[in-house]
């Protein structure tokens, strides 16, 4: 840990996982050291003895090329030899020694190209030593404060075990190719990665400019109802306003059109609409910028017609996040009340026009769930939350409170929501399933009103999550029991409807045109309907972390799966959920058969399934061990299915009958860590794969799943897809100071001009392809509020789909063409 860095508490399972990751790296480093010792011994045997009987130092290997990370010494080239493809080597045993350097005679089949002897002069033997730590870096690394930025599921490590801020170091990269221009080398966490330059490319033939294409956010799938309140409103245009990740979505339901407010730097937690129904206030959590610097929470007030920001409220005043906010009504929305998520839940009142703070006070150490101004008196404010309801009086710079007294009624654990009824009384909904009526008392000292608990009405089984007052004065309530109830003015039950179980409980209620109601649910769905006619979904989404993504080979359709065990098929043209099904287990990866009628899904438990996309019926399945699966990929002609597992193996199945019959074909053995990514060659015979310890290996599948020891011979092979994050064609996408887990996913476009990258800093990047230049420029796009876990181009390269991890978001971007960039792009890094 760097001096002065904040120590993050680590739970025992996470600490154990960190130790396992470090042990794996130590084993890999030990194996590399043993390979180097064997390399030196072989050199000593080949070199002639000096006349005086001493053994001269071996010649220096060619200069290295690229160093990503904090490498400060140039280690010698490590060989590409691995164990045989039939059985894995025993634990702890060193791999085969590498090939001798290019200055030595090259035995057949070794992993180095035949080249002329290196003209580099001999170097001292100490240059063969390798530095495994980052302590020699000239630039210190600061840990990135990221609440959910982790790629541990697929790339190992935890946020606590690794710093997440890319550190720019003048000695961390070297941009020289070797003297023969044959290979290039980069370093990740001190491990050398050698990549061979294709014969058609070279140092002078690679683009380093920004791609002319750009991305524009077209559609956001999902809604944040699981853990937020005050999150669904209707503005004057008739559009629904709701948050998803860092985006505030404006959805016009009849036109099936979305607009997006994109000025937030982290997840939006709450919304409030001004009395004019035009202006919107949105509050966000604390975030970080692209350099890892903390960004404080803030409230944006913006115009819903033009999407222009009108005012930023509270920059530097809030801690952790904005939990609740509300506009005043009696003075035409001149003031805004905000409650943050600090330990004291600071409550403040702001002048909306000037952005000036007028009053501030510590509200409570318990969580605050709701805040509202009295619609008849802007000097009266109410807050509710855990074990409390407070009636506040605001005057000048002073905020004073009176606690609601429950008297003979049982004090609930939570008061989730409240509204003002037509008589000015207050109705609260609590965790006991009751609606409590607080009646106004006579004006007391200071001329302010006070409230007294007068009535308790049993409303729901379980918590009352939402209360709303209709235009005709009737009251609506929604609760954990998934029931939506209509009450008269005196709280007599009038009507009710129960929502389907798959949508979850009622989170919030808004009023649409006529008698139409809009309901947000705890399972991230938005429903539209009436009490008499029932409800239908207009927005649906995942409810837990999302990792798996596959795009259809011939239509604008794509599949997603994640930790909520749901497999979802989305229609990118109509922007709807076609169907979803319960996998019974966490889904981590997926891929379409080239025919488009079958999809393969890899699960957390090591099982895989093949499903018919029309009937949703399983066609085949299996389990090759009990480790999670990282990647499943059909060959271009659909005759093979490759499955990459965390047990270090790639399992190959032959596929017949149009993807409906699967037969075990073989197993690729040779990786020393878990498989992370793989791609098929265009002829369907070979595989390129990456692993958790940053290996790049090649396999002859058609020849019996054999490991190709001479990786140089694969440099000109053409790949049907390019999703491997390590390789010559894409090494320029890695940022300086990367620890090897900063890129979660990568995808080359079908026309082979673009590379899209999903990183651990909530960003989607668009690079040119090939991207084999250090510090390659990219267009950078925000919107996700967590690590971006996957990206894929659609079949015609007209769209890109990206997944947010813990924010559960699915974004569909439109790929726009444009003139070549000439510089000065504000969104490029």
PDB file of C-alpha atoms in Angstrom, residues 232-477:
ATOM      1  CA  UNK A 232     -40.380   8.018 -11.887  1.00  0.00           C
ATOM      2  CA  UNK A 233     -42.048  11.238 -13.052  1.00  0.00           C
ATOM      3  CA  UNK A 234     -43.947  12.638 -16.039  1.00  0.00           C
ATOM      4  CA  UNK A 235     -42.917  15.986 -17.532  1.00  0.00           C
ATOM      5  CA  UNK A 236     -44.987  18.434 -19.566  1.00  0.00           C
ATOM      6  CA  UNK A 237     -44.076  16.760 -22.870  1.00  0.00           C
ATOM      7  CA  UNK A 238     -45.725  13.544 -21.666  1.00  0.00           C
ATOM      8  CA  UNK A 239     -42.368  11.781 -21.474  1.00  0.00           C
ATOM      9  CA  UNK A 240     -41.507   9.507 -18.577  1.00  0.00           C
ATOM     10  CA  UNK A 241     -38.369  10.530 -16.688  1.00  0.00           C
ATOM     11  CA  UNK A 242     -36.412   7.878 -14.793  1.00  0.00           C
ATOM     12  CA  UNK A 243     -32.755   7.054 -13.993  1.00  0.00           C
ATOM     13  CA  UNK A 244     -30.546   4.230 -15.222  1.00  0.00           C
ATOM     14  CA  UNK A 245     -26.854   4.165 -14.327  1.00  0.00           C
ATOM     15  CA  UNK A 246     -25.445   7.690 -14.987  1.00  0.00           C
ATOM     16  CA  UNK A 247     -28.201   8.498 -17.480  1.00  0.00           C
ATOM     17  CA  UNK A 248     -31.574  10.150 -16.955  1.00  0.00           C
ATOM     18  CA  UNK A 249     -33.888   8.680 -19.572  1.00  0.00           C
ATOM     19  CA  UNK A 250     -36.812  10.560 -21.119  1.00  0.00           C
ATOM     20  CA  UNK A 251     -39.115   7.981 -22.714  1.00  0.00           C
ATOM     21  CA  UNK A 252     -41.974   8.911 -25.038  1.00  0.00           C
ATOM     22  CA  UNK A 253     -44.074   5.754 -24.816  1.00  0.00           C
ATOM     23  CA  UNK A 254     -46.433   6.192 -27.835  1.00  0.00           C
ATOM     24  CA  UNK A 255     -43.559   7.117 -30.167  1.00  0.00           C
ATOM     25  CA  UNK A 256     -41.114   4.568 -28.656  1.00  0.00           C
ATOM     26  CA  UNK A 257     -38.476   7.284 -28.526  1.00  0.00           C
ATOM     27  CA  UNK A 258     -35.803   7.982 -25.944  1.00  0.00           C
ATOM     28  CA  UNK A 259     -33.767  11.057 -25.135  1.00  0.00           C
ATOM     29  CA  UNK A 260     -30.966  11.106 -22.597  1.00  0.00           C
ATOM     30  CA  UNK A 261     -29.517  13.566 -20.126  1.00  0.00           C
ATOM     31  CA  UNK A 262     -25.823  12.619 -19.944  1.00  0.00           C
ATOM     32  CA  UNK A 263     -24.159  15.202 -17.713  1.00  0.00           C
ATOM     33  CA  UNK A 264     -23.792  13.048 -14.604  1.00  0.00           C
ATOM     34  CA  UNK A 265     -20.469  11.416 -13.746  1.00  0.00           C
ATOM     35  CA  UNK A 266     -21.902   8.639 -11.561  1.00  0.00           C
ATOM     36  CA  UNK A 267     -25.138   6.804 -10.853  1.00  0.00           C
ATOM     37  CA  UNK A 268     -28.262   8.949 -10.521  1.00  0.00           C
ATOM     38  CA  UNK A 269     -30.040   8.096  -7.270  1.00  0.00           C
ATOM     39  CA  UNK A 270     -33.117  10.343  -7.181  1.00  0.00           C
ATOM     40  CA  UNK A 271     -35.194  12.789  -9.220  1.00  0.00           C
ATOM     41  CA  UNK A 272     -37.580  15.679  -8.602  1.00  0.00           C
ATOM     42  CA  UNK A 273     -39.721  17.570 -11.102  1.00  0.00           C
ATOM     43  CA  UNK A 274     -40.296  21.325 -10.759  1.00  0.00           C
ATOM     44  CA  UNK A 275     -43.914  22.561 -10.381  1.00  0.00           C
ATOM     45  CA  UNK A 276     -43.703  23.860 -13.964  1.00  0.00           C
ATOM     46  CA  UNK A 277     -43.180  20.209 -15.054  1.00  0.00           C
ATOM     47  CA  UNK A 278     -40.371  21.371 -17.307  1.00  0.00           C
ATOM     48  CA  UNK A 279     -37.331  21.562 -15.071  1.00  0.00           C
ATOM     49  CA  UNK A 280     -35.867  18.440 -13.456  1.00  0.00           C
ATOM     50  CA  UNK A 281     -33.452  18.029 -10.551  1.00  0.00           C
ATOM     51  CA  UNK A 282     -31.333  14.860 -10.477  1.00  0.00           C
ATOM     52  CA  UNK A 283     -28.928  13.839  -7.727  1.00  0.00           C
ATOM     53  CA  UNK A 284     -25.993  11.474  -8.141  1.00  0.00           C
ATOM     54  CA  UNK A 285     -23.592   9.427  -6.056  1.00  0.00           C
ATOM     55  CA  UNK A 286     -19.929  10.322  -5.601  1.00  0.00           C
ATOM     56  CA  UNK A 287     -17.839   9.368  -8.628  1.00  0.00           C
ATOM     57  CA  UNK A 288     -14.348   9.459 -10.096  1.00  0.00           C
ATOM     58  CA  UNK A 289     -12.958  11.053 -13.226  1.00  0.00           C
ATOM     59  CA  UNK A 290     -10.935   9.274 -15.919  1.00  0.00           C
ATOM     60  CA  UNK A 291      -7.729   9.803 -13.926  1.00  0.00           C
ATOM     61  CA  UNK A 292      -9.153   8.306 -10.756  1.00  0.00           C
ATOM     62  CA  UNK A 293      -9.682  11.614  -8.972  1.00  0.00           C
ATOM     63  CA  UNK A 294     -12.708  11.682  -6.672  1.00  0.00           C
ATOM     64  CA  UNK A 295     -15.706  13.649  -7.902  1.00  0.00           C
ATOM     65  CA  UNK A 296     -18.095  14.895  -5.190  1.00  0.00           C
ATOM     66  CA  UNK A 297     -21.843  14.311  -5.417  1.00  0.00           C
ATOM     67  CA  UNK A 298     -23.875  17.037  -7.061  1.00  0.00           C
ATOM     68  CA  UNK A 299     -27.431  17.934  -8.043  1.00  0.00           C
ATOM     69  CA  UNK A 300     -28.112  19.053 -11.615  1.00  0.00           C
ATOM     70  CA  UNK A 301     -31.120  21.204 -12.452  1.00  0.00           C
ATOM     71  CA  UNK A 302     -31.827  20.941 -16.174  1.00  0.00           C
ATOM     72  CA  UNK A 303     -34.404  21.711 -18.846  1.00  0.00           C
ATOM     73  CA  UNK A 304     -36.268  18.597 -19.994  1.00  0.00           C
ATOM     74  CA  UNK A 305     -37.093  20.202 -23.360  1.00  0.00           C
ATOM     75  CA  UNK A 306     -33.562  21.198 -24.381  1.00  0.00           C
ATOM     76  CA  UNK A 307     -31.533  18.895 -22.054  1.00  0.00           C
ATOM     77  CA  UNK A 308     -29.442  21.928 -21.112  1.00  0.00           C
ATOM     78  CA  UNK A 309     -28.016  22.163 -17.585  1.00  0.00           C
ATOM     79  CA  UNK A 310     -29.399  25.226 -15.822  1.00  0.00           C
ATOM     80  CA  UNK A 311     -27.689  24.963 -12.447  1.00  0.00           C
ATOM     81  CA  UNK A 312     -25.340  22.731 -10.453  1.00  0.00           C
ATOM     82  CA  UNK A 313     -26.303  22.579  -6.801  1.00  0.00           C
ATOM     83  CA  UNK A 314     -24.023  21.658  -3.924  1.00  0.00           C
ATOM     84  CA  UNK A 315     -20.754  20.869  -5.659  1.00  0.00           C
ATOM     85  CA  UNK A 316     -18.415  20.044  -2.766  1.00  0.00           C
ATOM     86  CA  UNK A 317     -21.167  20.221  -0.126  1.00  0.00           C
ATOM     87  CA  UNK A 318     -22.481  16.648  -0.144  1.00  0.00           C
ATOM     88  CA  UNK A 319     -20.869  13.398   0.978  1.00  0.00           C
ATOM     89  CA  UNK A 320     -21.205   9.923  -0.591  1.00  0.00           C
ATOM     90  CA  UNK A 321     -24.280  10.760  -2.590  1.00  0.00           C
ATOM     91  CA  UNK A 322     -27.592  12.569  -2.856  1.00  0.00           C
ATOM     92  CA  UNK A 323     -30.308  10.419  -1.310  1.00  0.00           C
ATOM     93  CA  UNK A 324     -33.448  12.550  -1.531  1.00  0.00           C
ATOM     94  CA  UNK A 325     -34.486  15.907  -2.952  1.00  0.00           C
ATOM     95  CA  UNK A 326     -37.630  17.973  -3.525  1.00  0.00           C
ATOM     96  CA  UNK A 327     -38.733  21.292  -5.035  1.00  0.00           C
ATOM     97  CA  UNK A 328     -40.888  23.684  -3.054  1.00  0.00           C
ATOM     98  CA  UNK A 329     -44.405  24.256  -4.379  1.00  0.00           C
ATOM     99  CA  UNK A 330     -45.931  27.236  -2.540  1.00  0.00           C
ATOM    100  CA  UNK A 331     -43.321  29.639  -3.977  1.00  0.00           C
ATOM    101  CA  UNK A 332     -43.369  28.246  -7.562  1.00  0.00           C
ATOM    102  CA  UNK A 333     -40.351  26.014  -7.056  1.00  0.00           C
ATOM    103  CA  UNK A 334     -37.883  28.694  -5.978  1.00  0.00           C
ATOM    104  CA  UNK A 335     -36.151  26.371  -3.503  1.00  0.00           C
ATOM    105  CA  UNK A 336     -34.730  22.867  -3.432  1.00  0.00           C
ATOM    106  CA  UNK A 337     -34.306  20.674  -0.355  1.00  0.00           C
ATOM    107  CA  UNK A 338     -31.526  18.050  -0.471  1.00  0.00           C
ATOM    108  CA  UNK A 339     -30.577  15.249   1.936  1.00  0.00           C
ATOM    109  CA  UNK A 340     -27.191  13.621   1.349  1.00  0.00           C
ATOM    110  CA  UNK A 341     -25.971  10.146   2.337  1.00  0.00           C
ATOM    111  CA  UNK A 342     -23.331  11.110   4.889  1.00  0.00           C
ATOM    112  CA  UNK A 343     -23.433   9.626   8.388  1.00  0.00           C
ATOM    113  CA  UNK A 344     -25.410  12.627   9.658  1.00  0.00           C
ATOM    114  CA  UNK A 345     -27.589  12.816   6.513  1.00  0.00           C
ATOM    115  CA  UNK A 346     -27.072  16.541   6.133  1.00  0.00           C
ATOM    116  CA  UNK A 347     -30.238  18.374   5.103  1.00  0.00           C
ATOM    117  CA  UNK A 348     -29.911  21.660   3.195  1.00  0.00           C
ATOM    118  CA  UNK A 349     -32.157  24.193   1.455  1.00  0.00           C
ATOM    119  CA  UNK A 350     -30.938  25.908  -1.732  1.00  0.00           C
ATOM    120  CA  UNK A 351     -31.931  28.857  -3.882  1.00  0.00           C
ATOM    121  CA  UNK A 352     -32.510  27.258  -7.304  1.00  0.00           C
ATOM    122  CA  UNK A 353     -31.840  30.402  -9.338  1.00  0.00           C
ATOM    123  CA  UNK A 354     -28.541  31.329  -7.697  1.00  0.00           C
ATOM    124  CA  UNK A 355     -27.367  27.898  -6.582  1.00  0.00           C
ATOM    125  CA  UNK A 356     -26.767  29.322  -3.085  1.00  0.00           C
ATOM    126  CA  UNK A 357     -27.178  27.359   0.135  1.00  0.00           C
ATOM    127  CA  UNK A 358     -29.643  29.039   2.482  1.00  0.00           C
ATOM    128  CA  UNK A 359     -29.730  26.626   5.422  1.00  0.00           C
ATOM    129  CA  UNK A 360     -28.145  23.362   6.535  1.00  0.00           C
ATOM    130  CA  UNK A 361     -28.545  21.015   9.495  1.00  0.00           C
ATOM    131  CA  UNK A 362     -27.719  17.465  10.595  1.00  0.00           C
ATOM    132  CA  UNK A 363     -30.948  15.548  10.207  1.00  0.00           C
ATOM    133  CA  UNK A 364     -30.366  12.080  11.724  1.00  0.00           C
ATOM    134  CA  UNK A 365     -27.880   9.233  11.924  1.00  0.00           C
ATOM    135  CA  UNK A 366     -30.518   6.895  10.493  1.00  0.00           C
ATOM    136  CA  UNK A 367     -31.254   6.539   6.794  1.00  0.00           C
ATOM    137  CA  UNK A 368     -33.550   9.119   5.197  1.00  0.00           C
ATOM    138  CA  UNK A 369     -35.786   7.786   2.432  1.00  0.00           C
ATOM    139  CA  UNK A 370     -38.070  10.704   1.518  1.00  0.00           C
ATOM    140  CA  UNK A 371     -38.250  14.496   1.757  1.00  0.00           C
ATOM    141  CA  UNK A 372     -41.014  16.897   0.660  1.00  0.00           C
ATOM    142  CA  UNK A 373     -42.076  20.517   1.104  1.00  0.00           C
ATOM    143  CA  UNK A 374     -45.582  21.169   2.341  1.00  0.00           C
ATOM    144  CA  UNK A 375     -47.410  22.226  -0.852  1.00  0.00           C
ATOM    145  CA  UNK A 376     -49.136  25.028   1.093  1.00  0.00           C
ATOM    146  CA  UNK A 377     -46.161  26.324   3.029  1.00  0.00           C
ATOM    147  CA  UNK A 378     -42.539  26.360   1.850  1.00  0.00           C
ATOM    148  CA  UNK A 379     -41.412  26.875   5.443  1.00  0.00           C
ATOM    149  CA  UNK A 380     -42.672  23.394   6.346  1.00  0.00           C
ATOM    150  CA  UNK A 381     -40.690  20.292   5.320  1.00  0.00           C
ATOM    151  CA  UNK A 382     -41.117  16.595   6.176  1.00  0.00           C
ATOM    152  CA  UNK A 383     -38.551  13.790   6.098  1.00  0.00           C
ATOM    153  CA  UNK A 384     -39.047  10.087   6.806  1.00  0.00           C
ATOM    154  CA  UNK A 385     -36.875   6.998   6.959  1.00  0.00           C
ATOM    155  CA  UNK A 386     -35.638   4.454   9.421  1.00  0.00           C
ATOM    156  CA  UNK A 387     -37.605   4.698  12.706  1.00  0.00           C
ATOM    157  CA  UNK A 388     -38.613   8.316  12.220  1.00  0.00           C
ATOM    158  CA  UNK A 389     -40.780  10.949  10.642  1.00  0.00           C
ATOM    159  CA  UNK A 390     -39.643  14.534  11.226  1.00  0.00           C
ATOM    160  CA  UNK A 391     -41.642  17.724  10.761  1.00  0.00           C
ATOM    161  CA  UNK A 392     -39.235  20.564   9.996  1.00  0.00           C
ATOM    162  CA  UNK A 393     -39.656  24.333  10.190  1.00  0.00           C
ATOM    163  CA  UNK A 394     -37.423  26.411   7.948  1.00  0.00           C
ATOM    164  CA  UNK A 395     -36.886  30.109   8.648  1.00  0.00           C
ATOM    165  CA  UNK A 396     -33.936  32.008   7.213  1.00  0.00           C
ATOM    166  CA  UNK A 397     -30.785  30.018   7.980  1.00  0.00           C
ATOM    167  CA  UNK A 398     -32.452  27.911  10.694  1.00  0.00           C
ATOM    168  CA  UNK A 399     -33.977  24.446  10.351  1.00  0.00           C
ATOM    169  CA  UNK A 400     -35.716  23.033  13.437  1.00  0.00           C
ATOM    170  CA  UNK A 401     -37.519  19.739  13.757  1.00  0.00           C
ATOM    171  CA  UNK A 402     -40.225  17.991  15.732  1.00  0.00           C
ATOM    172  CA  UNK A 403     -40.351  14.222  15.839  1.00  0.00           C
ATOM    173  CA  UNK A 404     -43.592  12.467  15.080  1.00  0.00           C
ATOM    174  CA  UNK A 405     -44.962  10.771  18.220  1.00  0.00           C
ATOM    175  CA  UNK A 406     -46.605   7.397  17.625  1.00  0.00           C
ATOM    176  CA  UNK A 407     -48.258   7.164  21.043  1.00  0.00           C
ATOM    177  CA  UNK A 408     -50.450   4.086  21.335  1.00  0.00           C
ATOM    178  CA  UNK A 409     -49.519   2.872  17.841  1.00  0.00           C
ATOM    179  CA  UNK A 410     -46.562   0.570  17.243  1.00  0.00           C
ATOM    180  CA  UNK A 411     -43.513   2.413  16.028  1.00  0.00           C
ATOM    181  CA  UNK A 412     -42.499   0.905  12.649  1.00  0.00           C
ATOM    182  CA  UNK A 413     -38.934   0.105  11.694  1.00  0.00           C
ATOM    183  CA  UNK A 414     -39.182   2.132   8.472  1.00  0.00           C
ATOM    184  CA  UNK A 415     -41.447   4.839   7.143  1.00  0.00           C
ATOM    185  CA  UNK A 416     -40.867   4.463   3.434  1.00  0.00           C
ATOM    186  CA  UNK A 417     -43.070   7.172   1.950  1.00  0.00           C
ATOM    187  CA  UNK A 418     -45.602   9.927   2.643  1.00  0.00           C
ATOM    188  CA  UNK A 419     -47.954  12.317   0.824  1.00  0.00           C
ATOM    189  CA  UNK A 420     -50.111  15.332   1.645  1.00  0.00           C
ATOM    190  CA  UNK A 421     -53.840  14.732   1.207  1.00  0.00           C
ATOM    191  CA  UNK A 422     -56.388  17.269   0.033  1.00  0.00           C
ATOM    192  CA  UNK A 423     -57.040  18.582   3.554  1.00  0.00           C
ATOM    193  CA  UNK A 424     -53.370  19.217   4.254  1.00  0.00           C
ATOM    194  CA  UNK A 425     -52.989  16.138   6.467  1.00  0.00           C
ATOM    195  CA  UNK A 426     -50.035  13.792   5.996  1.00  0.00           C
ATOM    196  CA  UNK A 427     -50.296  10.082   5.155  1.00  0.00           C
ATOM    197  CA  UNK A 428     -47.268   7.859   5.770  1.00  0.00           C
ATOM    198  CA  UNK A 429     -46.644   4.281   4.599  1.00  0.00           C
ATOM    199  CA  UNK A 430     -44.537   2.062   6.849  1.00  0.00           C
ATOM    200  CA  UNK A 431     -42.806  -1.300   7.027  1.00  0.00           C
ATOM    201  CA  UNK A 432     -45.681  -2.820   9.027  1.00  0.00           C
ATOM    202  CA  UNK A 433     -48.060  -2.480   6.072  1.00  0.00           C
ATOM    203  CA  UNK A 434     -50.011   0.431   7.566  1.00  0.00           C
ATOM    204  CA  UNK A 435     -51.014   3.875   6.350  1.00  0.00           C
ATOM    205  CA  UNK A 436     -50.805   6.360   9.217  1.00  0.00           C
ATOM    206  CA  UNK A 437     -52.742   9.635   9.138  1.00  0.00           C
ATOM    207  CA  UNK A 438     -51.108  12.678  10.744  1.00  0.00           C
ATOM    208  CA  UNK A 439     -53.635  15.477  11.318  1.00  0.00           C
ATOM    209  CA  UNK A 440     -52.759  19.156  11.310  1.00  0.00           C
ATOM    210  CA  UNK A 441     -52.960  20.951  14.604  1.00  0.00           C
ATOM    211  CA  UNK A 442     -53.549  24.618  15.294  1.00  0.00           C
ATOM    212  CA  UNK A 443     -50.751  27.049  14.648  1.00  0.00           C
ATOM    213  CA  UNK A 444     -48.499  27.041  17.668  1.00  0.00           C
ATOM    214  CA  UNK A 445     -45.563  29.102  18.803  1.00  0.00           C
ATOM    215  CA  UNK A 446     -44.072  30.962  15.877  1.00  0.00           C
ATOM    216  CA  UNK A 447     -47.249  30.513  13.839  1.00  0.00           C
ATOM    217  CA  UNK A 448     -46.205  27.115  12.459  1.00  0.00           C
ATOM    218  CA  UNK A 449     -48.374  24.045  12.100  1.00  0.00           C
ATOM    219  CA  UNK A 450     -47.824  20.770  13.913  1.00  0.00           C
ATOM    220  CA  UNK A 451     -49.082  17.247  13.248  1.00  0.00           C
ATOM    221  CA  UNK A 452     -50.640  14.591  15.449  1.00  0.00           C
ATOM    222  CA  UNK A 453     -51.098  10.889  14.682  1.00  0.00           C
ATOM    223  CA  UNK A 454     -54.826  10.243  14.489  1.00  0.00           C
ATOM    224  CA  UNK A 455     -55.516   7.076  12.474  1.00  0.00           C
ATOM    225  CA  UNK A 456     -53.944   3.770  11.432  1.00  0.00           C
ATOM    226  CA  UNK A 457     -55.220   1.898   8.367  1.00  0.00           C
ATOM    227  CA  UNK A 458     -54.145  -1.613   7.471  1.00  0.00           C
ATOM    228  CA  UNK A 459     -53.179  -1.449   3.797  1.00  0.00           C
ATOM    229  CA  UNK A 460     -50.763  -4.207   2.711  1.00  0.00           C
ATOM    230  CA  UNK A 461     -49.095  -7.439   3.752  1.00  0.00           C
ATOM    231  CA  UNK A 462     -45.557  -6.241   4.231  1.00  0.00           C
ATOM    232  CA  UNK A 463     -44.088  -2.796   3.664  1.00  0.00           C
ATOM    233  CA  UNK A 464     -45.944   0.064   1.996  1.00  0.00           C
ATOM    234  CA  UNK A 465     -43.373   1.293  -0.524  1.00  0.00           C
ATOM    235  CA  UNK A 466     -45.362   3.929  -2.452  1.00  0.00           C
ATOM    236  CA  UNK A 467     -48.157   6.448  -1.891  1.00  0.00           C
ATOM    237  CA  UNK A 468     -49.624   8.761  -4.526  1.00  0.00           C
ATOM    238  CA  UNK A 469     -52.558  11.168  -4.710  1.00  0.00           C
ATOM    239  CA  UNK A 470     -54.546  11.229  -7.936  1.00  0.00           C
ATOM    240  CA  UNK A 471     -55.913  14.330  -9.591  1.00  0.00           C
ATOM    241  CA  UNK A 472     -59.397  13.536  -8.246  1.00  0.00           C
ATOM    242  CA  UNK A 473     -58.081  13.359  -4.672  1.00  0.00           C
ATOM    243  CA  UNK A 474     -58.134   9.575  -4.317  1.00  0.00           C
ATOM    244  CA  UNK A 475     -55.103   7.854  -2.791  1.00  0.00           C
ATOM    245  CA  UNK A 476     -53.062   5.029  -4.321  1.00  0.00           C
ATOM    246  CA  UNK A 477     -50.768   2.722  -2.386  1.00  0.00           C
TER     247      UNK A 477
END
